[in-house]
Amino acid sequence: MSTELSDHLRALSDDGLGALLRLRPDLITPVPTDLTVLAARAQTRVSVARTLDTLDRFTLEVLDAARFTRSPSDGTTSAAAIVAMACAPTGGPEPARVAEAIERLRARFLLYPASPGDPDTLRLVPTVDEVCSPYLAGLGRPAVELDTAADLKGAVVALVTDPARLRRTLLAAPPAARAVLDRLAEGPPVGTTTNRTEPVAWLLEHHLLVETAEGSVELPRELGLLLRRDAGPLGPLHPLPPTISAAPRATTTVDRAGAGQAMTVVRHTEDLLEALSDEPAAVLRAGGIGVLPLRRLAKAAGITEPLAGLLLETAAAAGLIGELELGSEVAFLPAAGYDQWRVAPLAQRWTLLAGAWLAMPRQPGLAGQRDLKDKPLTVLSPQLERAGTPAVRRAVLTALGELLPGTGPDADELLEWLRWQAPRRLRGREDLHREALAEAADLGVTALGALTGYGRVLVEQAAAAGSDDDPLGRRPEGELPPEETPVAVALAKLLPPPVDHVLIQADLTVVVPGPPEPALAAELDLVAEHESGGGASVYRVTAASLRRALDAGYAGPDLHTLFARRSRTPVPQALTYLVDDVSRTHGGLRTGTATSYLRSDDEGLISAALADRRLSGLQLRRLAPTVLVTPFSSARLLTAMRDAGYSPVPEDATGAAVLTRPKVRRAAARPALEPSPDALDAPGLTAPRLLGIVEEIRRGDARARAARRAPAEVRAAAGQPMSSLTAVQAHSHALAVLQQAVRDKAKVWVGYVDAHGANASRLVRPVSIGAGYLRAEDDRTETLHTFALHRITAAAPAD
């Protein structure tokens, strides 16, 4: 059968063979050596199963019709017979739709002509029967097989071969028993029962059902066909996908809602990473983040723990989180690329996150569940790896993209639509598809249940990814996607422009009426506390935030200038007073190492600190009117003084104030995952690459066919055992032929034993013989081969 299929593949044009490889890209992993290997690979169980996974429900139903109409004698069928069966019942599909489904099967070579001269007679790839359900079109096995399996001595066959008796038995069936038959006739034809109810017992007694195993029953095929007489042998067919009842919304409404969620996602991700930077989370022994650190991070960002897990997984896939050894433990903290990502435009930042989510082979929804060993699954742990998740996410988004823009079906409707598109892929993975829908909504890829405009661009860009320029789909460490990426451009049009000003309220709240530009965001993080986000972020200026700015090097006049320059409203008098009060006391006290000391030019301030009971634990002692010392470190002295409401600053040995901008720790830069086509969707199969693969297969096929045309004496010497004397004579003859070929520069057939011990033959042009080796050129491959002389078994002139 493989030889027959290889002949059909050999007769294809280069474009036709390339079309097959594009539809079934698994056939070229790795690239087959010749067309015979390609034909054999096309009929393997794995390849056929992958191809069937890509077919819609109606095409699979037409495939059942092809299996049903095969001739028992030679296993062939015809397009006419398939169309006739599929269109037999009243109201069946149009013949043109059935013909289109047949062409889809033929294009994938699941159906192919039985002979080159008869394109109308078709043969089915035999592996289809092994991969598909044994219950053809939802019908049970024939009565003969069931009789044998249940050892009923022909009772079932006798019943189904007597039409009159079969009809009388059916008419006599009680209503409950007839309901069981009708249910099994719809398919699947098998059922289980824990105890024999009266209807099932009646059906078994009258041989309308057969007990194939304890508690398992099956409906004979002949009876199923009789019960389906109105719907046809295949039952109800589904030529069209299910309808979506949701009415499309305005695309502007969907896009604006999605853009708002995209802004929120970026802000929450930044909050999570800032909290992770302040307090790195230890890596568990089994990998991942513990429950308590995750709870702390979620609380710091003001979001739920499941959402925090999704954003952490996405950030890690985007290369924004890494691992660093801190002392005796390894901890998660922001990677080197985070600082570049943080100051990038908002649309560019979201594009990196969305692309990483679409590409990451992980299932964040599993976090919190338990594995087979009853151990908890944690965020960022290796146990969340699931290779099929990128294909599921793409399938969900592609399905939404094929609907009218703005259409937001509910999850059940979309799953029914996906079940029609690829029923084999969806089987048993409904929960994973629902998770993908929820994640897309959380990240802002979808909004109001519909795919956003920039989300549609994201899916299209992912489908076009996988070029030869980046075969692994990974961006260099720390590098962001270009700002002019189509996704970023589409999203940027929906986002409000970055603002460079704020609105300061009388209660010391600072309102940012839009996404702040990077410089403004950095200033606000230093001088104010972040309270809430959204379209307008809200900060609050406090004494602690002002002290933080003063510690970083700002002076009081600098803060006044900053607020006056950035605020579009008059600076409230309360803020002016607060800045003056904090800056006046800031640095009035100085700490140093003595073990540590506290000094001030203000004797009254020193006396107040010495008398303050809140500082009694420091064991302060006066050395001079303006100097106090303590046996504790300057860091503890500084913290205790600030907790008591004072504003000291540290100083060095020269008496100069020490600026204390916090140190930033970062893990090593990591590459970000990028969307790349699924293995079933022809990764990177550009037209030039396809033509190159086709040419390589053709060349290998020519070599293989040429090898099969080697002279009989070469094949016999390579494939049959010889006596030692005969072997010596053959080897001597081969050397004489090769030496003459070197002198004449003529081609010869060489039989030899390769490195794996297999016998082979090759047509070559000898170049030289010496040092125990023959060097020869193969004109077809334009390569120079070296043969060990002791491995050569025969040689014969090409003529």
Coordinates of C-alpha atoms in Angstrom, one line a residue, residues 552-753:
A552 CA 17.3 60.7 47.6
G553 CA 18.9 64.2 47.2
Y554 CA 16.0 66.6 46.8
A555 CA 16.0 69.8 48.8
G556 CA 12.9 71.8 50.0
P557 CA 13.1 74.3 47.1
D558 CA 13.5 71.5 44.6
L559 CA 10.2 70.0 45.8
H560 CA 8.4 73.3 45.6
T561 CA 9.7 73.7 42.1
L562 CA 8.7 70.2 41.1
F563 CA 5.1 70.6 42.3
A564 CA 4.7 74.0 40.8
R565 CA 6.1 72.8 37.4
R566 CA 4.0 69.6 37.2
S567 CA 0.6 70.8 38.7
R568 CA -2.0 72.4 36.5
T569 CA -3.8 73.6 39.6
P570 CA -2.5 75.9 42.2
V571 CA -0.3 74.1 44.8
P572 CA -2.4 73.9 48.0
Q573 CA -1.1 75.8 51.0
A574 CA -1.2 72.6 53.1
L575 CA 1.3 71.0 50.7
T576 CA 3.6 74.0 50.9
Y577 CA 3.6 73.9 54.7
L578 CA 4.2 70.2 54.7
V579 CA 7.2 70.5 52.5
D580 CA 8.6 73.3 54.6
D581 CA 8.0 71.4 57.9
V582 CA 9.6 68.1 56.6
S583 CA 12.5 69.8 54.9
R584 CA 13.2 72.1 58.0
T585 CA 13.6 69.1 60.3
H586 CA 15.2 66.9 57.7
G587 CA 18.9 66.5 58.4
G588 CA 18.6 68.4 61.7
L589 CA 19.9 65.3 63.3
R590 CA 22.9 63.3 62.0
T591 CA 23.8 59.7 62.6
G592 CA 27.2 58.1 62.2
T593 CA 29.3 55.2 63.5
A594 CA 30.8 55.4 66.9
T595 CA 29.4 52.5 67.4
S596 CA 26.9 55.1 66.2
Y597 CA 26.2 58.7 67.2
L598 CA 23.6 61.3 66.9
R599 CA 24.6 64.9 66.6
S600 CA 22.8 68.2 65.9
D601 CA 23.6 71.9 66.0
D602 CA 20.3 72.4 67.9
E603 CA 20.9 71.6 71.6
G604 CA 17.2 71.6 72.3
L605 CA 16.6 68.9 69.7
I606 CA 19.4 66.8 71.2
S607 CA 17.9 67.2 74.7
A608 CA 14.4 66.3 73.4
A609 CA 15.7 63.1 71.8
L610 CA 17.6 62.1 75.0
A611 CA 14.4 62.6 77.0
D612 CA 12.1 60.8 74.6
R613 CA 10.9 57.5 76.2
R614 CA 10.3 56.0 72.8
L615 CA 14.0 56.0 72.3
S616 CA 14.9 54.5 75.6
G617 CA 15.8 51.2 74.0
L618 CA 18.6 52.8 72.1
Q619 CA 20.5 53.6 75.4
L620 CA 21.4 57.1 74.2
R621 CA 24.2 58.8 76.1
R622 CA 25.3 62.5 75.9
L623 CA 28.9 63.0 75.0
A624 CA 28.6 66.7 74.4
P625 CA 25.8 69.3 74.3
T626 CA 25.2 68.5 70.7
V627 CA 26.3 64.8 70.5
L628 CA 24.6 61.5 71.7
V629 CA 26.0 58.0 71.2
T630 CA 24.5 54.5 71.3
P631 CA 25.9 51.0 71.4
F632 CA 23.7 50.0 68.5
S633 CA 24.3 50.3 64.7
S634 CA 23.6 53.5 62.8
A635 CA 21.0 51.6 60.7
R636 CA 19.0 50.7 63.8
L637 CA 19.5 54.2 65.2
L638 CA 18.2 55.7 62.0
T639 CA 15.1 53.4 61.8
A640 CA 14.2 54.0 65.5
M641 CA 14.5 57.8 65.2
R642 CA 12.3 57.8 62.1
D643 CA 9.7 55.6 63.7
A644 CA 9.6 58.1 66.6
G645 CA 8.8 60.9 64.2
Y646 CA 12.2 62.5 63.8
S647 CA 13.9 63.1 60.5
P648 CA 17.6 62.3 60.8
V649 CA 19.9 61.6 57.8
P650 CA 23.1 59.5 57.8
E651 CA 26.5 61.2 57.2
D652 CA 29.9 59.9 56.3
A653 CA 33.3 60.3 58.0
T654 CA 33.6 63.8 56.6
G655 CA 30.3 65.0 57.9
A656 CA 28.6 65.0 54.4
A657 CA 25.0 63.7 54.2
V658 CA 24.7 60.3 52.6
L659 CA 22.0 60.0 49.9
T660 CA 20.1 56.8 50.3
R661 CA 18.4 55.9 47.1
P662 CA 17.4 52.3 47.5
K663 CA 19.6 49.7 45.8
V664 CA 18.0 47.9 43.0
R665 CA 18.6 44.1 42.6
R666 CA 17.9 42.4 39.3
A667 CA 18.2 38.9 38.1
A668 CA 20.0 38.1 34.8
A669 CA 18.2 39.2 31.6
R670 CA 16.0 36.5 30.1
P671 CA 14.6 36.1 26.6
A672 CA 10.9 36.7 26.1
L673 CA 8.7 34.1 24.5
E674 CA 7.0 35.2 21.3
P675 CA 4.0 33.7 19.4
S676 CA 5.0 31.1 16.9
P677 CA 2.7 28.9 14.8
D678 CA 1.6 25.6 16.2
A679 CA 3.4 22.5 14.9
L680 CA 0.2 21.6 13.1
D681 CA 0.0 25.0 11.4
A682 CA 3.2 24.7 9.3
P683 CA 5.7 26.7 11.3
G684 CA 7.8 28.9 9.1
L685 CA 6.9 27.1 5.9
T686 CA 7.5 30.0 3.5
A687 CA 7.2 29.3 -0.2
P688 CA 11.0 29.3 -0.8
R689 CA 11.5 26.8 2.1
L690 CA 8.8 24.6 0.8
L691 CA 10.3 24.5 -2.6
G692 CA 13.7 23.7 -1.1
I693 CA 12.2 20.8 0.9
V694 CA 10.4 19.4 -2.2
E695 CA 13.6 19.6 -4.2
E696 CA 15.6 17.8 -1.5
I697 CA 12.9 15.0 -1.3
R698 CA 12.9 14.7 -5.1
R699 CA 16.7 14.5 -5.2
G700 CA 16.7 11.8 -2.5
D701 CA 14.0 9.9 -4.4
A702 CA 16.2 10.0 -7.5
R703 CA 19.1 8.6 -5.6
A704 CA 17.1 5.8 -4.1
R705 CA 15.6 4.8 -7.4
A706 CA 19.1 4.9 -9.0
A707 CA 20.4 2.6 -6.2
R708 CA 17.6 0.2 -7.0
R709 CA 18.8 0.1 -10.6
A710 CA 22.3 -1.2 -9.6
P711 CA 23.6 -4.1 -11.6
A712 CA 22.5 -7.6 -10.4
E713 CA 26.1 -8.6 -9.6
V714 CA 26.5 -5.5 -7.2
R715 CA 23.1 -6.2 -5.5
A716 CA 23.9 -9.9 -5.2
A717 CA 27.4 -9.3 -3.7
A718 CA 25.9 -6.9 -1.2
G719 CA 23.0 -9.0 -0.2
Q720 CA 24.2 -12.6 -0.1
P721 CA 26.8 -14.4 2.0
M722 CA 29.9 -15.8 0.2
S723 CA 32.6 -18.2 1.0
S724 CA 35.9 -16.7 2.0
L725 CA 37.5 -17.6 -1.4
T726 CA 34.6 -16.1 -3.4
A727 CA 34.7 -13.0 -1.3
V728 CA 38.4 -12.5 -1.9
Q729 CA 37.9 -12.9 -5.6
A730 CA 34.9 -10.5 -5.7
H731 CA 37.0 -7.9 -3.7
S732 CA 39.9 -8.3 -6.1
H733 CA 37.7 -7.8 -9.0
A734 CA 36.1 -4.8 -7.5
L735 CA 39.5 -3.2 -6.9
A736 CA 40.5 -3.8 -10.5
V737 CA 37.2 -2.2 -11.7
L738 CA 37.8 0.8 -9.5
Q739 CA 41.4 1.3 -10.5
Q740 CA 40.4 1.3 -14.2
A741 CA 37.6 3.8 -13.4
V742 CA 40.1 6.1 -11.8
R743 CA 42.2 6.0 -14.9
D744 CA 39.2 6.5 -17.3
K745 CA 37.4 8.9 -15.0
A746 CA 34.3 6.8 -15.6
K747 CA 31.3 6.1 -13.4
V748 CA 30.9 2.8 -11.5
W749 CA 28.4 1.1 -9.3
V750 CA 29.8 0.4 -5.8
G751 CA 28.3 -2.1 -3.4
Y752 CA 29.4 -1.6 0.2
V753 CA 28.5 -2.1 3.9

